[in-house]
mmCIF file of C-alpha atoms and ligand atoms in Angstrom:
data_model
loop_
_atom_site.group_PDB
_atom_site.id
_atom_site.type_symbol
_atom_site.label_atom_id
_atom_site.label_comp_id
_atom_site.label_asym_id
_atom_site.label_seq_id
_atom_site.Cartn_x
_atom_site.Cartn_y
_atom_site.Cartn_z
ATOM 1 C CA MET A 1 15.120 -2.311 22.334
ATOM 2 C CA SER A 2 13.190 -2.531 18.889
ATOM 3 C CA LYS A 3 13.055 -5.849 17.234
ATOM 4 C CA SER A 4 12.862 -7.126 13.927
ATOM 5 C CA VAL A 5 10.172 -9.520 12.490
ATOM 6 C CA THR A 6 11.301 -12.146 9.925
ATOM 7 C CA TYR A 7 8.858 -14.311 7.867
ATOM 8 C CA ASP A 8 10.580 -17.356 6.305
ATOM 9 C CA ARG A 9 8.526 -19.163 3.692
ATOM 10 C CA ILE A 10 5.110 -18.603 5.376
ATOM 11 C CA ASN A 11 2.233 -20.554 3.864
ATOM 12 C CA LYS A 12 -1.253 -20.357 4.859
ATOM 13 C CA ILE A 13 -3.944 -22.717 3.409
ATOM 14 C CA TYR A 14 -7.414 -22.212 5.155
ATOM 15 C CA ASP A 15 -9.656 -25.393 5.118
ATOM 16 C CA ALA A 16 -6.551 -27.261 3.793
ATOM 17 C CA LYS A 17 -8.304 -30.728 4.047
ATOM 18 C CA GLY A 18 -11.608 -29.545 3.221
ATOM 19 C CA LYS A 19 -13.352 -28.932 -0.105
ATOM 20 C CA ASN A 20 -12.645 -25.380 -0.766
ATOM 21 C CA PRO A 21 -8.869 -24.851 0.363
ATOM 22 C CA VAL A 22 -7.721 -21.127 0.079
ATOM 23 C CA HIS A 23 -3.989 -20.795 -0.352
ATOM 24 C CA ALA A 24 -3.973 -17.236 1.441
ATOM 25 C CA LEU A 25 -0.209 -17.068 1.768
ATOM 26 C CA LYS A 26 2.439 -18.273 -0.579
ATOM 27 C CA ASP A 27 6.083 -18.669 0.635
ATOM 28 C CA VAL A 28 6.190 -15.180 2.250
ATOM 29 C CA SER A 29 9.722 -14.450 3.173
ATOM 30 C CA PHE A 30 11.100 -11.196 4.173
ATOM 31 C CA THR A 31 12.416 -9.158 6.940
ATOM 32 C CA ILE A 32 10.971 -5.829 8.714
ATOM 33 C CA ASN A 33 13.891 -3.886 10.361
ATOM 34 C CA PRO A 34 13.858 -2.881 14.138
ATOM 35 C CA GLY A 35 11.831 0.369 14.736
ATOM 36 C CA GLU A 36 10.575 0.279 10.937
ATOM 37 C CA LEU A 37 7.035 1.383 9.970
ATOM 38 C CA PHE A 38 6.201 -1.144 7.366
ATOM 39 C CA CYS A 39 3.154 -1.197 5.154
ATOM 40 C CA LEU A 40 1.302 -4.208 3.949
ATOM 41 C CA LEU A 41 -0.548 -3.156 0.797
ATOM 42 C CA GLY A 42 -2.634 -5.097 -1.752
ATOM 43 C CA PRO A 43 -6.149 -5.342 -3.141
ATOM 44 C CA SER A 44 -9.050 -6.902 -1.141
ATOM 45 C CA GLY A 45 -8.489 -10.701 -0.648
ATOM 46 C CA CYS A 46 -4.548 -10.648 -1.066
ATOM 47 C CA GLY A 47 -3.623 -11.953 2.183
ATOM 48 C CA LYS A 48 -2.815 -8.652 4.478
ATOM 49 C CA THR A 49 -4.893 -9.510 7.463
ATOM 50 C CA THR A 50 -4.005 -13.032 7.231
ATOM 51 C CA LEU A 51 -0.504 -12.308 7.568
ATOM 52 C CA LEU A 52 -1.214 -9.525 10.491
ATOM 53 C CA ARG A 53 -3.164 -12.193 12.294
ATOM 54 C CA ALA A 54 -0.446 -15.038 11.826
ATOM 55 C CA THR A 55 2.046 -12.359 13.088
ATOM 56 C CA ALA A 56 0.177 -11.853 16.279
ATOM 57 C CA GLY A 57 -0.438 -15.717 16.533
ATOM 58 C CA LEU A 58 -4.226 -15.289 16.157
ATOM 59 C CA GLU A 59 -3.882 -17.572 12.948
ATOM 60 C CA ASP A 60 -2.037 -20.752 12.828
ATOM 61 C CA ILE A 61 0.302 -21.151 9.829
ATOM 62 C CA THR A 62 0.757 -24.088 7.628
ATOM 63 C CA SER A 63 4.352 -24.087 7.042
ATOM 64 C CA GLY A 64 7.186 -21.662 7.457
ATOM 65 C CA LYS A 65 8.664 -19.785 10.475
ATOM 66 C CA MET A 66 8.498 -16.289 12.005
ATOM 67 C CA TYR A 67 11.014 -14.781 14.163
ATOM 68 C CA TYR A 68 11.048 -11.455 16.458
ATOM 69 C CA GLY A 69 14.671 -10.732 16.641
ATOM 70 C CA ASP A 70 16.340 -14.061 16.381
ATOM 71 C CA VAL A 71 13.751 -15.876 18.246
ATOM 72 C CA ASP A 72 11.560 -18.219 16.820
ATOM 73 C CA ILE A 73 8.022 -17.269 17.767
ATOM 74 C CA SER A 74 6.028 -19.578 15.406
ATOM 75 C CA THR A 75 4.752 -21.717 17.943
ATOM 76 C CA ILE A 76 4.389 -19.463 20.843
ATOM 77 C CA PRO A 77 0.691 -18.367 21.864
ATOM 78 C CA PRO A 78 -0.715 -14.857 21.184
ATOM 79 C CA TYR A 79 -0.534 -13.679 24.817
ATOM 80 C CA ARG A 80 3.255 -14.438 25.150
ATOM 81 C CA ARG A 81 4.304 -12.318 22.116
ATOM 82 C CA ASN A 82 4.004 -8.944 23.606
ATOM 83 C CA ILE A 83 1.894 -7.288 20.608
ATOM 84 C CA GLY A 84 -0.112 -4.303 20.388
ATOM 85 C CA MET A 85 -2.937 -4.413 17.944
ATOM 86 C CA VAL A 86 -5.439 -1.918 16.532
ATOM 87 C CA PHE A 87 -8.245 -3.200 14.379
ATOM 88 C CA GLN A 88 -10.279 -1.383 11.793
ATOM 89 C CA SER A 89 -13.239 -1.068 14.071
ATOM 90 C CA PHE A 90 -11.473 0.451 17.113
ATOM 91 C CA ALA A 91 -13.636 -1.938 19.593
ATOM 92 C CA LEU A 92 -13.086 0.260 22.655
ATOM 93 C CA TYR A 93 -14.802 -0.916 25.506
ATOM 94 C CA PRO A 94 -17.816 1.662 25.863
ATOM 95 C CA HIS A 95 -18.638 0.859 29.608
ATOM 96 C CA MET A 96 -15.016 2.000 30.573
ATOM 97 C CA THR A 97 -13.647 5.348 30.702
ATOM 98 C CA ILE A 98 -10.969 6.018 28.347
ATOM 99 C CA PHE A 99 -8.241 5.867 31.179
ATOM 100 C CA GLU A 100 -9.528 2.329 31.766
ATOM 101 C CA ASN A 101 -9.606 1.537 28.222
ATOM 102 C CA VAL A 102 -5.888 2.492 27.851
ATOM 103 C CA ALA A 103 -4.869 0.896 31.094
ATOM 104 C CA TYR A 104 -6.483 -2.536 30.313
ATOM 105 C CA GLY A 105 -3.352 -4.019 29.055
ATOM 106 C CA LEU A 106 -1.411 -3.110 32.398
ATOM 107 C CA ARG A 107 -4.315 -4.267 34.598
ATOM 108 C CA VAL A 108 -4.319 -7.822 32.914
ATOM 109 C CA ARG A 109 -0.583 -7.808 33.409
ATOM 110 C CA LYS A 110 -1.001 -6.739 37.182
ATOM 111 C CA VAL A 111 0.998 -3.459 36.989
ATOM 112 C CA ASP A 112 0.672 -1.359 40.089
ATOM 113 C CA ASN A 113 -1.913 1.391 40.397
ATOM 114 C CA GLU A 114 0.939 4.221 40.520
ATOM 115 C CA THR A 115 2.760 2.788 37.351
ATOM 116 C CA VAL A 116 -0.517 2.315 35.548
ATOM 117 C CA LYS A 117 -1.148 6.180 36.221
ATOM 118 C CA LYS A 118 2.091 7.143 35.013
ATOM 119 C CA LYS A 119 2.064 4.868 31.777
ATOM 120 C CA VAL A 120 -1.381 6.094 30.811
ATOM 121 C CA THR A 121 -0.715 9.598 31.440
ATOM 122 C CA GLU A 122 2.558 9.507 29.386
ATOM 123 C CA VAL A 123 0.860 7.670 26.449
ATOM 124 C CA MET A 124 -2.146 9.921 26.176
ATOM 125 C CA GLU A 125 0.421 12.689 25.821
ATOM 126 C CA LEU A 126 1.964 10.951 23.263
ATOM 127 C CA VAL A 127 -1.060 10.626 21.206
ATOM 128 C CA GLY A 128 -2.408 14.149 21.695
ATOM 129 C CA LEU A 129 -5.031 13.430 24.426
ATOM 130 C CA GLN A 130 -3.919 14.662 27.570
ATOM 131 C CA GLU A 131 -7.047 17.112 27.754
ATOM 132 C CA GLU A 132 -9.627 14.627 27.239
ATOM 133 C CA LEU A 133 -7.812 12.421 29.889
ATOM 134 C CA LYS A 134 -8.469 15.022 32.610
ATOM 135 C CA ARG A 135 -12.614 14.836 31.470
ATOM 136 C CA ASN A 136 -11.985 10.811 30.994
ATOM 137 C CA PRO A 137 -15.189 10.247 29.333
ATOM 138 C CA SER A 138 -16.356 6.900 28.025
ATOM 139 C CA PRO A 139 -15.152 6.318 24.364
ATOM 140 C CA THR A 140 -18.811 7.102 23.175
ATOM 141 C CA GLY A 141 -18.064 10.929 24.134
ATOM 142 C CA LEU A 142 -15.070 11.159 21.766
ATOM 143 C CA SER A 143 -14.848 11.923 18.016
ATOM 144 C CA GLY A 144 -13.429 9.202 15.450
ATOM 145 C CA GLY A 145 -10.127 10.503 15.485
ATOM 146 C CA GLN A 146 -10.020 10.655 19.162
ATOM 147 C CA GLN A 147 -11.399 6.938 19.686
ATOM 148 C CA GLN A 148 -8.428 6.158 17.126
ATOM 149 C CA ARG A 149 -5.969 7.668 19.186
ATOM 150 C CA VAL A 150 -7.201 5.777 22.239
ATOM 151 C CA ALA A 151 -7.058 2.745 20.339
ATOM 152 C CA ILE A 152 -3.289 3.344 19.359
ATOM 153 C CA ALA A 153 -2.497 4.498 23.036
ATOM 154 C CA ARG A 154 -4.017 1.267 24.390
ATOM 155 C CA ALA A 155 -2.056 -0.852 21.922
ATOM 156 C CA LEU A 156 1.060 1.156 23.175
ATOM 157 C CA VAL A 157 0.852 1.717 26.820
ATOM 158 C CA TYR A 158 2.586 -1.785 27.672
ATOM 159 C CA ASP A 159 5.652 -1.173 25.514
ATOM 160 C CA PRO A 160 5.004 -3.996 22.844
ATOM 161 C CA ASP A 161 7.777 -5.567 20.754
ATOM 162 C CA VAL A 162 5.606 -5.156 17.711
ATOM 163 C CA LEU A 163 2.823 -2.927 16.997
ATOM 164 C CA LEU A 164 0.024 -4.262 14.298
ATOM 165 C CA LEU A 165 -2.353 -1.793 12.676
ATOM 166 C CA ASP A 166 -5.161 -3.273 10.478
ATOM 167 C CA GLU A 167 -6.708 -0.596 8.101
ATOM 168 C CA PRO A 168 -6.715 1.635 11.341
ATOM 169 C CA LEU A 169 -8.214 4.653 9.480
ATOM 170 C CA ALA A 170 -10.686 2.993 7.495
ATOM 171 C CA ASN A 171 -13.641 4.369 9.671
ATOM 172 C CA LEU A 172 -12.374 8.036 9.453
ATOM 173 C CA ASP A 173 -13.449 10.552 6.890
ATOM 174 C CA ALA A 174 -11.147 11.639 4.132
ATOM 175 C CA LYS A 175 -9.577 14.721 5.698
ATOM 176 C CA LEU A 176 -9.196 13.174 9.000
ATOM 177 C CA ARG A 177 -7.297 9.986 7.390
ATOM 178 C CA ARG A 178 -4.857 12.314 5.813
ATOM 179 C CA TYR A 179 -4.325 14.033 9.155
ATOM 180 C CA MET A 180 -4.066 10.753 11.049
ATOM 181 C CA ARG A 181 -1.340 9.378 8.619
ATOM 182 C CA ALA A 182 0.901 11.953 9.677
ATOM 183 C CA GLU A 183 0.056 11.280 13.182
ATOM 184 C CA ILE A 184 0.865 7.588 13.063
ATOM 185 C CA ARG A 185 4.051 8.224 11.629
ATOM 186 C CA ARG A 186 4.795 10.747 14.445
ATOM 187 C CA ILE A 187 3.724 8.499 17.183
ATOM 188 C CA GLN A 188 5.367 5.639 15.810
ATOM 189 C CA LYS A 189 8.856 7.308 15.325
ATOM 190 C CA ALA A 190 8.548 8.738 18.779
ATOM 191 C CA THR A 191 8.182 5.201 20.385
ATOM 192 C CA ASP A 192 10.303 3.458 17.942
ATOM 193 C CA VAL A 193 8.295 0.210 17.889
ATOM 194 C CA THR A 194 8.390 -1.894 14.919
ATOM 195 C CA THR A 195 5.019 -1.563 13.269
ATOM 196 C CA ILE A 196 3.235 -3.269 10.468
ATOM 197 C CA PHE A 197 0.313 -1.094 9.054
ATOM 198 C CA VAL A 198 -1.952 -2.903 6.760
ATOM 199 C CA THR A 199 -4.106 -0.976 4.037
ATOM 200 C CA HIS A 200 -5.387 -1.422 0.571
ATOM 201 C CA ASP A 201 -4.890 2.382 -0.100
ATOM 202 C CA GLN A 202 -1.867 2.946 -2.191
ATOM 203 C CA GLU A 203 -1.526 6.734 -1.323
ATOM 204 C CA GLU A 204 -1.938 5.847 2.352
ATOM 205 C CA ALA A 205 0.677 3.164 2.348
ATOM 206 C CA MET A 206 3.015 5.575 0.456
ATOM 207 C CA ALA A 207 2.617 8.460 2.702
ATOM 208 C CA VAL A 208 2.930 6.340 6.078
ATOM 209 C CA GLY A 209 5.583 3.793 5.358
ATOM 210 C CA ASP A 210 9.235 3.586 5.491
ATOM 211 C CA ARG A 211 9.004 0.630 3.188
ATOM 212 C CA LEU A 212 6.190 -1.265 1.714
ATOM 213 C CA ALA A 213 5.338 -4.757 0.806
ATOM 214 C CA VAL A 214 2.991 -5.229 -2.278
ATOM 215 C CA LEU A 215 0.854 -8.481 -2.111
ATOM 216 C CA ARG A 216 -1.104 -9.933 -4.635
ATOM 217 C CA LYS A 217 -3.137 -13.299 -4.352
ATOM 218 C CA GLY A 218 -0.793 -14.420 -1.190
ATOM 219 C CA VAL A 219 2.190 -13.500 -2.947
ATOM 220 C CA VAL A 220 4.721 -10.787 -2.339
ATOM 221 C CA GLU A 221 5.246 -8.938 -5.565
ATOM 222 C CA GLN A 222 7.750 -6.267 -4.658
ATOM 223 C CA ILE A 223 9.396 -4.582 -1.408
ATOM 224 C CA GLY A 224 10.793 -1.283 -1.206
ATOM 225 C CA THR A 225 10.478 2.396 -0.055
ATOM 226 C CA SER A 226 7.693 4.383 -1.756
ATOM 227 C CA ASP A 227 10.236 5.683 -4.360
ATOM 228 C CA ASP A 228 11.424 2.267 -5.348
ATOM 229 C CA LEU A 229 7.815 1.232 -5.866
ATOM 230 C CA TYR A 230 6.767 4.205 -7.741
ATOM 231 C CA SER A 231 10.043 4.781 -9.815
ATOM 232 C CA TYR A 232 11.353 1.198 -10.435
ATOM 233 C CA PRO A 233 8.270 -1.079 -10.338
ATOM 234 C CA GLU A 234 9.237 -4.805 -11.258
ATOM 235 C CA ASN A 235 6.055 -5.726 -12.985
ATOM 236 C CA ALA A 236 2.993 -4.443 -14.526
ATOM 237 C CA PHE A 237 0.984 -5.132 -11.494
ATOM 238 C CA VAL A 238 2.987 -3.109 -9.185
ATOM 239 C CA SER A 239 3.364 -0.440 -11.622
ATOM 240 C CA ASN A 240 -0.441 0.075 -11.890
ATOM 241 C CA PHE A 241 -1.136 -0.657 -8.251
ATOM 242 C CA ILE A 242 1.252 2.010 -7.076
ATOM 243 C CA GLY A 243 0.309 5.001 -8.816
ATOM 244 C CA LYS A 244 -1.277 4.775 -12.356
ATOM 245 C CA MET A 245 0.479 3.195 -15.482
ATOM 246 C CA ASN A 246 -0.799 3.513 -18.835
ATOM 247 C CA PHE A 247 -0.126 0.399 -20.986
ATOM 248 C CA PHE A 248 0.284 0.263 -24.954
ATOM 249 C CA GLU A 249 -0.191 -3.139 -25.972
ATOM 250 C CA SER A 250 3.067 -3.814 -28.332
ATOM 251 C CA THR A 251 5.145 -6.517 -30.203
ATOM 252 C CA VAL A 252 8.697 -6.881 -29.821
ATOM 253 C CA THR A 253 10.477 -6.487 -33.221
ATOM 254 C CA ASP A 254 14.036 -6.674 -32.003
ATOM 255 C CA VAL A 255 16.111 -7.812 -28.873
ATOM 256 C CA GLY A 256 19.513 -6.490 -28.631
ATOM 257 C CA ASP A 257 21.909 -6.744 -25.780
ATOM 258 C CA ASP A 258 21.465 -3.018 -24.476
ATOM 259 C CA SER A 259 17.908 -2.588 -25.836
ATOM 260 C CA ILE A 260 14.533 -4.028 -26.942
ATOM 261 C CA THR A 261 12.545 -2.461 -29.641
ATOM 262 C CA VAL A 262 8.954 -2.762 -29.778
ATOM 263 C CA ASN A 263 5.961 -1.723 -32.240
ATOM 264 C CA PRO A 264 2.929 -0.390 -30.340
ATOM 265 C CA ALA A 265 -0.484 -1.907 -31.588
ATOM 266 C CA THR A 266 -2.097 0.087 -34.627
ATOM 267 C CA THR A 267 1.101 2.143 -35.159
ATOM 268 C CA ASP A 268 3.990 1.837 -37.856
ATOM 269 C CA PHE A 269 6.594 3.259 -35.538
ATOM 270 C CA GLN A 270 9.089 1.775 -33.359
ATOM 271 C CA VAL A 271 10.112 2.442 -29.664
ATOM 272 C CA GLN A 272 13.733 1.480 -28.395
ATOM 273 C CA ILE A 273 13.855 1.006 -24.706
ATOM 274 C CA PRO A 274 17.095 0.522 -22.952
ATOM 275 C CA ILE A 275 17.484 -2.757 -20.976
ATOM 276 C CA THR A 276 17.626 -1.032 -17.742
ATOM 277 C CA ARG A 277 13.865 -0.355 -18.148
ATOM 278 C CA CYS A 278 12.798 -3.685 -19.489
ATOM 279 C CA HIS A 279 11.239 -5.557 -16.908
ATOM 280 C CA VAL A 280 10.743 -8.591 -19.089
ATOM 281 C CA ASN A 281 12.900 -10.856 -21.139
ATOM 282 C CA PRO A 282 11.063 -11.284 -24.172
ATOM 283 C CA SER A 283 11.711 -13.081 -27.580
ATOM 284 C CA LYS A 284 11.020 -11.442 -31.038
ATOM 285 C CA GLY A 285 7.399 -11.460 -31.958
ATOM 286 C CA ASP A 286 6.266 -11.735 -28.014
ATOM 287 C CA HIS A 287 3.390 -9.666 -26.859
ATOM 288 C CA VAL A 288 4.690 -7.085 -24.340
ATOM 289 C CA LEU A 289 3.210 -3.709 -22.701
ATOM 290 C CA LEU A 290 4.996 -0.473 -23.089
ATOM 291 C CA GLY A 291 4.246 1.537 -19.717
ATOM 292 C CA GLY A 292 4.058 5.288 -19.297
ATOM 293 C CA ARG A 293 2.856 7.057 -16.198
ATOM 294 C CA PRO A 294 0.445 9.919 -16.627
ATOM 295 C CA GLU A 295 3.140 12.628 -16.443
ATOM 296 C CA GLN A 296 5.183 10.508 -19.143
ATOM 297 C CA LEU A 297 2.712 11.043 -21.555
ATOM 298 C CA SER A 298 1.305 14.105 -23.194
ATOM 299 C CA VAL A 299 -1.627 14.923 -25.650
ATOM 300 C CA SER A 300 -1.562 17.389 -28.496
ATOM 301 C CA LYS A 301 -3.811 18.150 -31.453
ATOM 302 C CA GLU A 302 -0.783 17.925 -33.714
ATOM 303 C CA HIS A 303 0.139 14.751 -35.174
ATOM 304 C CA THR A 304 3.597 13.499 -34.966
ATOM 305 C CA PRO A 305 5.016 10.321 -36.624
ATOM 306 C CA ASP A 306 5.504 8.689 -33.437
ATOM 307 C CA SER A 307 2.042 9.441 -31.565
ATOM 308 C CA VAL A 308 -0.895 7.330 -31.200
ATOM 309 C CA LYS A 309 -4.416 8.763 -31.754
ATOM 310 C CA GLY A 310 -6.942 8.785 -28.958
ATOM 311 C CA ARG A 311 -9.935 10.595 -28.177
ATOM 312 C CA VAL A 312 -10.500 12.923 -25.004
ATOM 313 C CA ARG A 313 -13.232 11.642 -22.845
ATOM 314 C CA ILE A 314 -12.893 13.923 -19.640
ATOM 315 C CA ILE A 315 -10.695 16.874 -18.819
ATOM 316 C CA GLN A 316 -10.126 17.447 -14.982
ATOM 317 C CA HIS A 317 -8.542 20.524 -13.600
ATOM 318 C CA LEU A 318 -6.856 19.107 -10.288
ATOM 319 C CA GLY A 319 -5.103 22.220 -9.156
ATOM 320 C CA SER A 320 -1.504 21.996 -10.092
ATOM 321 C CA PHE A 321 -2.053 19.769 -13.104
ATOM 322 C CA ILE A 322 -4.693 19.076 -15.721
ATOM 323 C CA ARG A 323 -5.882 15.406 -16.264
ATOM 324 C CA TYR A 324 -6.944 14.164 -19.506
ATOM 325 C CA GLU A 325 -8.708 10.717 -19.740
ATOM 326 C CA VAL A 326 -8.197 9.654 -23.096
ATOM 327 C CA GLU A 327 -9.932 6.648 -24.917
ATOM 328 C CA MET A 328 -7.595 4.587 -27.253
ATOM 329 C CA ASP A 329 -8.189 2.040 -29.919
ATOM 330 C CA GLU A 330 -9.093 -1.170 -28.262
ATOM 331 C CA ARG A 331 -6.110 -2.874 -29.636
ATOM 332 C CA VAL A 332 -3.851 -0.072 -27.956
ATOM 333 C CA SER A 333 -5.534 -0.208 -24.639
ATOM 334 C CA PRO A 334 -8.857 -1.733 -23.570
ATOM 335 C CA VAL A 335 -9.013 0.926 -20.749
ATOM 336 C CA THR A 336 -8.728 4.615 -20.685
ATOM 337 C CA PHE A 337 -5.523 6.554 -20.450
ATOM 338 C CA GLU A 338 -4.659 9.038 -17.633
ATOM 339 C CA ILE A 339 -2.432 11.754 -19.034
ATOM 340 C CA ASP A 340 -1.391 14.506 -16.630
ATOM 341 C CA MET A 341 -0.214 17.840 -18.148
ATOM 342 C CA ASP A 342 1.029 20.956 -16.348
ATOM 343 C CA PHE A 343 -0.942 23.273 -18.546
ATOM 344 C CA LEU A 344 -4.152 23.613 -20.134
ATOM 345 C CA ASP A 345 -4.134 23.424 -23.818
ATOM 346 C CA LYS A 346 -7.238 25.745 -24.831
ATOM 347 C CA ASN A 347 -7.294 23.685 -28.271
ATOM 348 C CA ILE A 348 -8.291 20.339 -26.745
ATOM 349 C CA ARG A 349 -12.093 19.760 -25.623
ATOM 350 C CA GLU A 350 -13.741 16.945 -24.520
ATOM 351 C CA SER A 351 -14.686 14.447 -27.264
ATOM 352 C CA ASP A 352 -11.782 15.907 -29.411
ATOM 353 C CA ASP A 353 -9.530 13.527 -31.497
ATOM 354 C CA VAL A 354 -5.866 13.949 -30.026
ATOM 355 C CA TYR A 355 -2.466 12.451 -30.315
ATOM 356 C CA VAL A 356 -0.707 11.101 -27.533
ATOM 357 C CA SER A 357 2.995 10.867 -27.325
ATOM 358 C CA MET A 358 5.515 9.479 -25.026
ATOM 359 C CA LYS A 359 8.498 11.041 -23.074
ATOM 360 C CA LYS A 360 10.771 8.286 -24.619
ATOM 361 C CA GLU A 361 13.471 8.513 -21.777
ATOM 362 C CA ARG A 362 10.985 7.600 -19.146
ATOM 363 C CA ILE A 363 8.846 4.822 -20.285
ATOM 364 C CA SER A 364 9.388 0.946 -19.410
ATOM 365 C CA LEU A 365 8.494 -2.258 -20.781
ATOM 366 C CA PHE A 366 6.461 -4.986 -18.809
ATOM 367 C CA SER A 367 5.506 -8.633 -19.382
ATOM 368 C CA PRO A 368 1.539 -8.497 -19.766
ATOM 369 C CA GLU A 369 1.536 -11.362 -17.159
ATOM 370 C CA GLY A 370 -0.602 -10.890 -13.989
ATOM 371 C CA ARG A 371 -1.216 -7.197 -14.824
ATOM 372 C CA GLU A 372 -4.705 -7.328 -13.489
ATOM 373 C CA ILE A 373 -5.456 -5.866 -10.085
HETATM 374 N N1 ATP B 1 -11.251 -17.964 8.140
HETATM 375 C C1 ATP B 1 -11.021 -18.065 6.684
HETATM 376 N N2 ATP B 1 -11.590 -19.219 5.973
HETATM 377 C C2 ATP B 1 -11.402 -19.481 4.743
HETATM 378 N N3 ATP B 1 -10.691 -18.483 3.923
HETATM 379 C C3 ATP B 1 -10.444 -17.401 4.600
HETATM 380 C C4 ATP B 1 -10.572 -16.888 5.924
HETATM 381 N N4 ATP B 1 -10.014 -15.973 6.183
HETATM 382 C C5 ATP B 1 -9.750 -15.290 4.901
HETATM 383 N N5 ATP B 1 -9.937 -16.137 3.937
HETATM 384 C C6 ATP B 1 -9.626 -16.073 2.639
HETATM 385 O O1 ATP B 1 -8.019 -15.673 2.583
HETATM 386 C C7 ATP B 1 -7.756 -14.714 1.442
HETATM 387 C C8 ATP B 1 -7.187 -13.667 2.203
HETATM 388 O O2 ATP B 1 -7.910 -12.953 3.075
HETATM 389 P P1 ATP B 1 -7.463 -11.710 4.029
HETATM 390 O O3 ATP B 1 -8.383 -11.460 5.035
HETATM 391 O O4 ATP B 1 -6.217 -12.007 4.537
HETATM 392 O O5 ATP B 1 -7.220 -10.580 2.869
HETATM 393 P P2 ATP B 1 -7.117 -8.890 2.912
HETATM 394 O O6 ATP B 1 -5.813 -8.754 2.327
HETATM 395 O O7 ATP B 1 -6.916 -8.677 4.299
HETATM 396 O O8 ATP B 1 -8.309 -8.146 2.413
HETATM 397 P P3 ATP B 1 -9.174 -6.962 2.760
HETATM 398 O O9 ATP B 1 -8.370 -5.918 2.031
HETATM 399 O O10 ATP B 1 -10.429 -7.181 2.102
HETATM 400 O O11 ATP B 1 -9.227 -6.960 4.105
HETATM 401 C C9 ATP B 1 -9.030 -14.377 1.002
HETATM 402 O O12 ATP B 1 -9.277 -15.324 -0.282
HETATM 403 C C10 ATP B 1 -9.941 -14.760 1.997
HETATM 404 O O13 ATP B 1 -11.278 -15.092 1.422
HETATM 405 MG MG1 MG B 2 -8.185 -7.498 5.803
#
């Protein structure tokens, strides 16, 4: 039976009594469902590994409680937590055959030989290495992707309650990474073991996870499915970390019951955003961000009353769409816009002046607070 994992107000302060305390996890509270493939996502240093190590019991927490199912495991030592773990560096034992690498967790549990053989064979089939097992080389005789599979098999062989994966694909080349994403999903769904997958790669997290938690500086910013996070980001940080969001620096000119009206910097037009797409509660005169995803903006040579002037830096043909990188007036946006069009406008060349328009029925409003990644 798969188990849920619950975090209840977890705090972790490294070097709490020293000169340089680091508050690595701040009041982290959420529940991972039984059998769920859950991704922890966030920029470097946001606390992903700390939370994973705390889940395994390898890191003490400063305060809070942690549960597997309804059992409080906060003070249970790591070797009694029945956890499978795969680290970024696979750390297989080079002097052992792949059979013995995978069997290791069963050997320390004093499982009889016959069961070991059966379990190792089963799990190697699950990860697609049945042929390699017949040869049974040392791990150095395997490719990167195969070694990764051995590491996953080794973590799964003793039926852990929870599987923890810390950047497991980081050492693989781009193509293999994409292939292994799907493999990890397949293997996880076949075993139904509750799994936490850590990555700082948003595309990977969106492709792999049933649900994702976005962390920033030790704080959980938002939890949801890939679609929740992409389509309904709650703040500027999540919106620009899960995919790209282009921000127009703007000023609030009117706050109504059903909508908020803003004026984008350098322009003399107004944009009215329905309250359902406003992720900020501003007053008149406040500085806010009008956010449009690359596909929610367009570029044209034609000036319209509600377009904003920019200059094309780079045009990239990306197969099914064309990406225009457009430099805006510093007051509109200090960073370059990315605008995706599904056709190539032959009139527009690099270095040309263009006009950027928004698909008003899609764009959203955010607070500028904490937007930096
Ligand atoms: N042993 C430690 N002592 C002191 N500070 C630490 C220790 N381990 C981590 N930290 C700090 O805690 C914060 C979170 O670190 P953590 O390793 O959890 O980040 P991460 O999200 O896994 O980052 P990355 O994507 O780079 O692996 C960072 O500021 C880090 O410097
Ligand atoms: Mg880490």
